[in-house]
Short mmCIF file of C-alpha atoms and ligand atoms in Angstrom, two decimals:
data_model
loop_
_atom_site.label_atom_id
_atom_site.label_comp_id
_atom_site.label_asym_id
_atom_site.label_seq_id
_atom_site.Cartn_x
_atom_site.Cartn_y
_atom_site.Cartn_z
CA MET A 5 9.52 -20.91 -13.94
CA THR A 6 8.98 -19.89 -17.41
CA SER A 7 9.48 -16.01 -18.60
CA GLU A 8 5.85 -15.78 -19.40
CA GLN A 9 5.28 -16.50 -15.89
CA GLN A 10 7.45 -14.51 -14.58
CA ALA A 11 5.92 -11.43 -16.96
CA SER A 12 2.59 -12.30 -15.91
CA GLU A 13 4.05 -12.07 -12.10
CA ARG A 14 5.39 -8.88 -13.17
CA ALA A 15 2.21 -8.11 -14.29
CA ALA A 16 0.10 -8.57 -11.41
CA ALA A 17 2.48 -6.49 -9.03
CA LEU A 18 2.57 -3.83 -11.43
CA ASP A 19 -1.02 -3.71 -11.54
CA CYS A 20 -0.73 -3.60 -7.68
CA LEU A 21 1.67 -0.96 -7.61
CA ARG A 22 -0.39 1.69 -9.92
CA ARG A 23 -3.96 0.86 -8.72
CA GLY A 24 -3.10 1.48 -4.94
CA GLN A 25 -2.27 4.50 -3.13
CA ARG A 26 -1.03 3.74 0.19
CA PHE A 27 2.20 1.76 0.78
CA ALA A 28 4.16 0.36 3.55
CA LEU A 29 7.56 -0.72 2.15
CA MET A 30 8.92 -3.51 4.76
CA LEU A 31 12.77 -3.74 5.87
CA HIS A 32 14.14 -7.15 6.73
CA VAL A 33 16.05 -7.47 10.31
CA ARG A 34 19.81 -6.38 10.33
CA PRO A 35 18.80 -4.27 7.27
CA ASP A 36 21.59 -4.77 4.52
CA GLY A 37 21.96 -2.46 1.21
CA ASP A 38 19.73 -4.50 -1.11
CA SER A 39 16.69 -4.38 1.40
CA ILE A 40 17.52 -0.46 1.63
CA GLY A 41 18.70 0.74 -0.95
CA SER A 42 15.13 -1.42 -3.01
CA SER A 43 12.71 -0.48 -0.71
CA LEU A 44 13.95 3.30 -0.71
CA ALA A 45 14.31 3.13 -4.32
CA LEU A 46 10.64 1.57 -5.07
CA GLY A 47 9.62 3.82 -2.37
CA LEU A 48 10.64 6.80 -3.86
CA ALA A 49 9.48 5.96 -7.33
CA LEU A 50 5.86 5.73 -5.56
CA ARG A 51 5.81 8.80 -3.92
CA ARG A 52 6.69 10.68 -7.49
CA LEU A 53 3.52 8.94 -9.16
CA GLY A 54 1.81 10.77 -6.00
CA LYS A 55 1.27 7.52 -3.80
CA THR A 56 1.73 7.17 -0.33
CA ALA A 57 4.80 5.43 0.65
CA VAL A 58 5.46 4.74 4.59
CA LEU A 59 9.31 2.88 4.62
CA VAL A 60 9.42 0.82 7.84
CA ARG A 61 12.32 -0.44 9.88
CA ALA A 62 12.42 -2.56 12.55
CA ASP A 63 15.69 -2.15 13.56
CA ASP A 64 18.67 0.30 13.40
CA LEU A 65 20.11 1.16 9.92
CA PRO A 66 23.59 0.53 9.16
CA ALA A 67 26.02 3.43 9.70
CA ASN A 68 27.53 3.56 6.10
CA LEU A 69 24.36 3.70 4.14
CA LEU A 70 22.94 7.01 5.98
CA PHE A 71 25.01 8.73 3.10
CA LEU A 72 21.80 7.82 1.26
CA PRO A 73 19.44 10.52 -0.21
CA GLY A 74 16.00 9.53 1.39
CA ILE A 75 17.58 7.40 3.94
CA GLU A 76 15.91 9.67 6.99
CA GLU A 77 12.18 8.35 5.46
CA PHE A 78 12.24 5.34 7.15
CA VAL A 79 10.21 5.10 10.40
CA HIS A 80 10.10 2.71 13.29
CA TYR A 81 7.20 -0.12 12.81
CA SER A 82 6.03 0.70 16.41
CA GLU A 83 5.15 4.54 15.32
CA VAL A 84 3.83 3.42 11.50
CA GLY A 85 -0.25 4.11 11.87
CA GLY A 86 -3.29 3.46 9.71
CA GLU A 87 -3.93 0.72 6.60
CA PHE A 88 -2.51 -0.20 3.85
CA ASP A 89 -3.53 -0.93 -0.07
CA ALA A 90 -0.51 -3.49 -0.07
CA ALA A 91 2.80 -4.06 2.15
CA VAL A 92 5.52 -4.59 -0.20
CA PHE A 93 8.66 -6.75 0.61
CA LEU A 94 12.05 -6.19 -1.36
CA ASP A 95 14.50 -9.15 -0.35
CA CYS A 96 12.78 -10.87 1.84
CA GLY A 97 12.71 -14.88 1.41
CA ASP A 98 10.27 -15.54 3.87
CA LEU A 99 7.76 -13.62 5.88
CA ASP A 100 9.37 -13.54 9.07
CA ARG A 101 12.74 -11.68 7.92
CA ILE A 102 11.11 -8.50 8.57
CA GLY A 103 11.07 -9.78 12.31
CA PRO A 104 8.26 -7.50 14.92
CA ALA A 105 7.32 -5.45 11.97
CA LYS A 106 4.85 -8.44 10.97
CA ILE A 107 2.31 -7.01 12.84
CA LEU A 108 1.73 -4.50 10.09
CA VAL A 109 0.91 -7.59 8.13
CA GLU A 110 -2.55 -7.25 9.16
CA ARG A 111 -3.36 -3.92 8.16
CA ALA A 112 -2.09 -4.70 4.29
CA ARG A 113 -4.63 -5.69 2.15
CA ARG A 114 -2.28 -7.52 -0.41
CA LEU A 115 1.32 -8.60 0.75
CA VAL A 116 3.13 -8.00 -2.38
CA ASN A 117 6.57 -9.91 -2.52
CA ILE A 118 9.64 -8.92 -4.73
CA ASP A 119 12.79 -11.09 -4.18
CA HIS A 120 15.98 -12.66 -5.68
CA HIS A 121 16.44 -15.42 -3.16
CA PRO A 122 15.71 -19.07 -4.74
CA SER A 123 14.55 -20.34 -1.49
CA ASN A 124 11.77 -17.89 -0.99
CA GLN A 125 8.27 -19.03 0.02
CA ARG A 126 6.19 -17.17 -1.97
CA PHE A 127 4.15 -15.73 0.87
CA GLY A 128 2.94 -12.96 -0.69
CA ASP A 129 -0.65 -12.37 -2.82
CA VAL A 130 1.45 -11.24 -5.62
CA ASN A 131 4.91 -13.05 -6.13
CA VAL A 132 7.75 -11.28 -8.18
CA ILE A 133 10.84 -13.58 -7.69
CA GLU A 134 13.57 -13.69 -10.12
CA PRO A 135 16.49 -15.81 -8.40
CA ARG A 136 18.77 -14.70 -11.49
CA ALA A 137 18.76 -11.32 -10.20
CA ALA A 138 21.31 -10.43 -8.44
CA ALA A 139 19.81 -8.05 -6.09
CA ALA A 140 16.18 -7.18 -5.22
CA GLY A 141 17.20 -4.06 -6.73
CA GLU A 142 17.70 -5.32 -9.91
CA VAL A 143 14.19 -6.54 -10.02
CA ALA A 144 13.13 -3.05 -8.47
CA HIS A 145 15.01 -1.33 -11.25
CA ALA A 146 12.41 -2.99 -13.54
CA LEU A 147 9.41 -2.56 -11.82
CA ILE A 148 10.52 1.50 -11.51
CA ARG A 149 10.94 1.59 -15.27
CA GLU A 150 7.57 -0.31 -15.93
CA LEU A 151 5.98 2.35 -13.62
CA GLY A 152 7.10 4.83 -16.10
CA VAL A 153 9.57 6.49 -13.35
CA SER A 154 12.54 8.22 -14.83
CA LEU A 155 15.56 7.72 -12.23
CA ASP A 156 16.70 10.44 -10.82
CA PHE A 157 19.36 10.77 -8.61
CA PRO A 158 17.98 9.36 -4.59
CA ILE A 159 16.22 6.65 -6.44
CA ALA A 160 19.49 6.07 -8.91
CA CYS A 161 21.89 6.08 -5.83
CA ALA A 162 19.64 3.53 -4.17
CA LEU A 163 19.33 0.88 -6.40
CA TYR A 164 22.91 1.44 -6.71
CA VAL A 165 23.60 0.59 -3.25
CA ALA A 166 21.53 -2.51 -3.50
CA LEU A 167 23.73 -3.46 -6.68
CA ILE A 168 27.11 -2.90 -5.03
CA THR A 169 26.13 -4.60 -1.70
CA ASP A 170 24.87 -7.94 -2.81
CA THR A 171 27.38 -8.05 -6.02
CA GLY A 172 30.59 -7.21 -3.28
CA SER A 173 31.18 -4.19 -5.66
CA PHE A 174 30.32 -6.83 -9.03
CA ARG A 175 32.97 -9.37 -8.22
CA TYR A 176 30.50 -12.13 -6.79
CA GLU A 177 29.27 -14.66 -9.43
CA ASN A 178 25.83 -13.39 -9.08
CA THR A 179 26.97 -10.47 -11.49
CA SER A 180 25.51 -10.11 -14.80
CA ALA A 181 25.82 -8.40 -18.07
CA ALA A 182 22.62 -7.25 -16.74
CA THR A 183 23.85 -5.93 -13.46
CA HIS A 184 26.65 -3.72 -15.29
CA GLU A 185 23.67 -2.67 -17.66
CA ILE A 186 21.73 -1.27 -14.96
CA ALA A 187 24.71 0.26 -13.25
CA ALA A 188 25.46 2.20 -16.20
CA GLU A 189 22.30 3.59 -16.44
CA LEU A 190 22.44 4.55 -12.57
CA LEU A 191 25.72 6.76 -13.27
CA ARG A 192 24.28 8.29 -15.99
CA ALA A 193 21.44 9.38 -13.87
CA GLY A 194 24.09 10.80 -11.77
CA VAL A 195 25.67 8.28 -9.34
CA LYS A 196 29.40 8.43 -8.54
CA PRO A 197 30.86 5.19 -8.01
CA ALA A 198 34.10 6.52 -6.07
CA GLU A 199 31.97 8.05 -3.70
CA VAL A 200 29.40 6.05 -2.94
CA ALA A 201 31.97 3.27 -3.05
CA ARG A 202 34.23 5.52 -0.65
CA ALA A 203 30.28 5.94 1.58
CA VAL A 204 30.08 2.64 1.68
CA TRP A 205 33.13 0.29 2.23
CA GLU A 206 35.64 2.73 3.31
CA ASP A 207 34.36 5.45 6.09
CA ARG A 208 34.73 2.67 8.70
CA SER A 209 34.72 3.44 12.46
CA LEU A 210 37.09 2.83 14.67
CA SER A 211 35.35 0.34 16.88
CA SER A 212 34.09 -1.89 13.57
CA LEU A 213 38.18 -2.28 12.55
CA ARG A 214 38.50 -3.07 16.38
CA LEU A 215 35.79 -6.00 15.98
CA LEU A 216 37.62 -7.17 12.78
CA GLN A 217 40.77 -7.19 14.68
CA ALA A 218 39.06 -9.66 17.19
CA ALA A 219 37.35 -11.62 14.42
CA LEU A 220 41.26 -11.98 12.89
CA ALA A 221 42.89 -13.12 16.43
CA ALA A 222 40.12 -15.49 16.55
CA LEU A 223 40.49 -16.99 13.02
CA GLU A 224 40.51 -20.73 12.87
CA VAL A 225 41.00 -23.09 9.79
CA SER A 226 40.22 -27.13 9.21
CA GLY A 227 43.31 -29.52 8.81
CA ASP A 228 42.51 -29.73 5.52
CA GLY A 229 42.48 -25.79 4.72
CA ARG A 230 38.42 -26.20 2.93
CA LEU A 231 36.87 -24.86 6.10
CA ALA A 232 37.53 -21.19 7.77
CA TRP A 233 35.55 -19.39 10.50
CA THR A 234 35.41 -16.59 13.06
CA THR A 235 33.36 -16.20 16.26
CA LEU A 236 32.91 -12.71 17.85
CA THR A 237 31.32 -13.11 21.46
CA ARG A 238 28.81 -10.64 22.96
CA GLU A 239 32.64 -9.37 24.97
CA ASP A 240 34.42 -8.83 21.78
CA PHE A 241 31.62 -6.14 21.18
CA GLN A 242 31.71 -4.42 23.66
CA ARG A 243 35.34 -4.63 24.14
CA ALA A 244 35.56 -3.15 20.64
CA GLY A 245 32.17 -0.72 21.26
CA ALA A 246 30.70 -1.68 18.60
CA HIS A 247 27.50 -2.11 17.59
CA SER A 248 26.00 -5.59 16.00
CA LEU A 249 25.77 -4.35 12.62
CA GLU A 250 28.99 -3.04 12.28
CA SER A 251 30.03 -7.13 12.01
CA GLU A 252 28.57 -6.63 8.21
CA GLY A 253 31.19 -8.11 6.05
CA ILE A 254 33.10 -9.35 8.44
CA VAL A 255 32.78 -13.33 6.96
CA ASN A 256 34.62 -12.64 3.61
CA TYR A 257 37.92 -11.97 5.62
CA PRO A 258 37.75 -16.11 6.12
CA ARG A 259 36.26 -16.64 2.86
CA THR A 260 39.37 -15.11 1.22
CA LEU A 261 41.89 -17.41 2.68
CA ARG A 262 44.01 -19.86 -0.15
CA GLY A 263 42.10 -22.73 0.00
CA VAL A 264 38.88 -21.94 1.52
CA GLU A 265 35.29 -23.20 0.15
CA ILE A 266 33.23 -22.87 3.22
CA ALA A 267 33.77 -19.53 5.79
CA ALA A 268 31.33 -19.06 8.44
CA LEU A 269 31.05 -16.23 11.49
CA PHE A 270 29.79 -16.91 14.64
CA LEU A 271 28.19 -14.02 15.84
CA GLU A 272 27.14 -14.23 19.71
CA GLU A 273 23.69 -11.97 19.50
CA ALA A 274 22.81 -12.46 22.84
CA PRO A 275 23.49 -15.15 25.72
CA GLY A 276 21.73 -18.47 23.76
CA GLU A 277 20.99 -16.80 20.43
CA VAL A 278 23.72 -17.23 17.87
CA LYS A 279 23.46 -15.61 14.36
CA VAL A 280 25.63 -17.37 11.82
CA SER A 281 26.61 -15.92 8.58
CA LEU A 282 28.19 -18.60 5.63
CA ARG A 283 29.90 -18.07 2.54
CA SER A 284 31.23 -20.57 -0.16
CA ASN A 285 33.71 -19.69 -2.76
CA ARG A 286 32.40 -22.51 -6.08
CA ARG A 287 31.03 -25.70 -4.75
CA VAL A 288 29.02 -25.51 -1.83
CA ASP A 289 25.58 -24.33 -1.84
CA VAL A 290 25.49 -22.73 2.05
CA SER A 291 21.80 -21.78 2.05
CA LEU A 292 21.00 -25.82 2.27
CA ILE A 293 23.37 -26.15 5.59
CA ALA A 294 21.65 -22.37 6.69
CA SER A 295 17.81 -23.65 5.93
CA HIS A 296 18.72 -26.77 8.10
CA PHE A 297 18.83 -24.49 10.56
CA GLY A 298 15.80 -22.29 10.16
CA GLY A 299 18.07 -19.77 7.86
CA GLY A 300 17.80 -19.39 4.01
CA GLY A 301 19.72 -17.04 1.49
CA HIS A 302 21.92 -17.97 -1.74
CA ALA A 303 23.80 -20.94 -2.65
CA ARG A 304 27.03 -18.63 -1.87
CA ALA A 305 25.90 -16.32 0.93
CA ALA A 306 23.31 -17.29 3.61
CA GLY A 307 22.71 -17.55 7.41
CA CYS A 308 20.36 -18.14 10.38
CA THR A 309 19.95 -17.58 13.80
CA ILE A 310 20.52 -20.73 16.34
CA ARG A 311 18.99 -20.66 19.78
CA ALA A 312 21.90 -22.43 21.54
CA PRO A 313 24.86 -21.72 23.46
CA LEU A 314 28.03 -19.92 21.03
CA ALA A 315 30.15 -23.49 21.11
CA GLU A 316 27.46 -25.55 20.66
CA ALA A 317 25.80 -23.79 17.80
CA ARG A 318 29.28 -23.62 16.22
CA GLU A 319 29.89 -27.43 16.72
CA LEU A 320 26.45 -27.74 15.04
CA VAL A 321 27.30 -25.53 11.71
CA LEU A 322 30.66 -26.77 11.22
CA ALA A 323 29.80 -30.60 11.51
CA ARG A 324 26.91 -29.85 8.55
CA ALA A 325 29.63 -27.79 6.58
CA ARG A 326 32.13 -30.55 6.94
CA GLU A 327 29.67 -33.32 5.77
CA ALA A 328 28.95 -30.57 2.63
CA LEU A 329 32.52 -30.37 2.00
CA GLY A 330 32.20 -34.28 1.67
CA GLY A 331 35.33 -34.85 3.76
CA GLY A 332 33.96 -36.18 6.27
CA ARG A 333 36.13 -36.46 9.75
CA ALA A 334 39.36 -35.47 7.21
CA ALA A 335 38.28 -31.74 7.13
CA GLY A 336 37.96 -31.72 11.26
P1 LIG B 414 24.29 -12.34 6.11
O1 LIG B 414 25.60 -13.61 6.64
O2 LIG B 414 23.74 -11.96 7.34
O3 LIG B 414 25.00 -11.41 5.70
O4 LIG B 414 23.43 -12.96 5.26
C1 LIG B 414 23.87 -13.60 3.81
C2 LIG B 414 22.33 -13.43 3.22
O5 LIG B 414 21.93 -14.81 4.23
C3 LIG B 414 21.34 -12.78 3.86
O6 LIG B 414 21.64 -11.85 2.16
C4 LIG B 414 20.25 -13.59 3.54
O7 LIG B 414 19.93 -13.76 2.28
C5 LIG B 414 20.14 -14.51 3.83
N1 LIG B 414 19.96 -14.95 5.55
C6 LIG B 414 20.52 -14.38 6.62
N2 LIG B 414 20.51 -14.65 7.59
C7 LIG B 414 19.23 -15.50 7.42
C8 LIG B 414 18.17 -15.74 8.21
N3 LIG B 414 18.28 -15.54 9.84
N4 LIG B 414 16.88 -16.24 7.64
C9 LIG B 414 16.88 -16.55 5.98
N5 LIG B 414 17.62 -15.95 5.35
C10 LIG B 414 19.24 -15.41 6.09
MN1 LIG B 415 19.48 -8.51 2.42
MN1 LIG B 416 19.49 -9.79 -1.57
#
């Protein structure tokens, strides 16, 4: 896509945001910092322009993000009434990512799709897709600016959380000069990086550490050391007393093992329903593996949900991962 096309997409989105009066901002299922941060920031910015912005969730919000100012504004989709000039999607590669909240789509005149997933299905009437952006929050930042809304403290905090969660605190490949420039602006708007980092990463529940303990106990590594994975069963969650969302970030432990190229976490969400998280370090595009199973994501972070017994789902994914590593049986 040329930069002219990108500019005209942005202009179309801005036109829609300026003309509309009532908006719904839609979180994806199992919402992460980017989904929440980018939606909250744009929603608050629209409110500053005197518009109605309903912040819609389908799932619980992760406990470590409840510190965000404005987070209490999210409402469960089942409690949302009325019609919308537009439903706005941030960080959603396809329409199914909003889960059961999809029933609200019929009540929206237009769909505005704002994202950074290269695999985005362009399901909107307006699509602003910027794969080079580290987070949907980067795209939201650009739009908020062009709407003429200054960055107040709650908007800045929300955008900062979007940036640090999708870049692993500016460590991942998607981090660019632009990411740091935006972060600098957010700090000038009052964000305290140490406070946010402590709230997001270092204020953990005992149950989440117990879950990590179970995941590390179940760690497995392929013979050639290039593939590492772990598994969390429903029993593990029960024993740890952990909420399903408390597995966030665990896949990064196998990823950090020296020599590993692909890391995976297999999470038994319900009997016969396995959520798979995939990460890669340098070479393999794990979004291709995830899309094969109906999921998606980025080259270095992707996921999918497989309806099969845990052991079966795991074998299916590991076989694909070995293939992607090009080692055939050698990786086993
Ligand atoms: P996770 O492993 O859940 O942290 O997800 C990593 C990334 O993969 C997310 O940021 C999404 O871009 C993508 N992703 C995860 N699960 C799915 C899914 N079921 N469908 C499409 N994309 C997904
Ligand atoms: Mn996300
Ligand atoms: Mn994202």
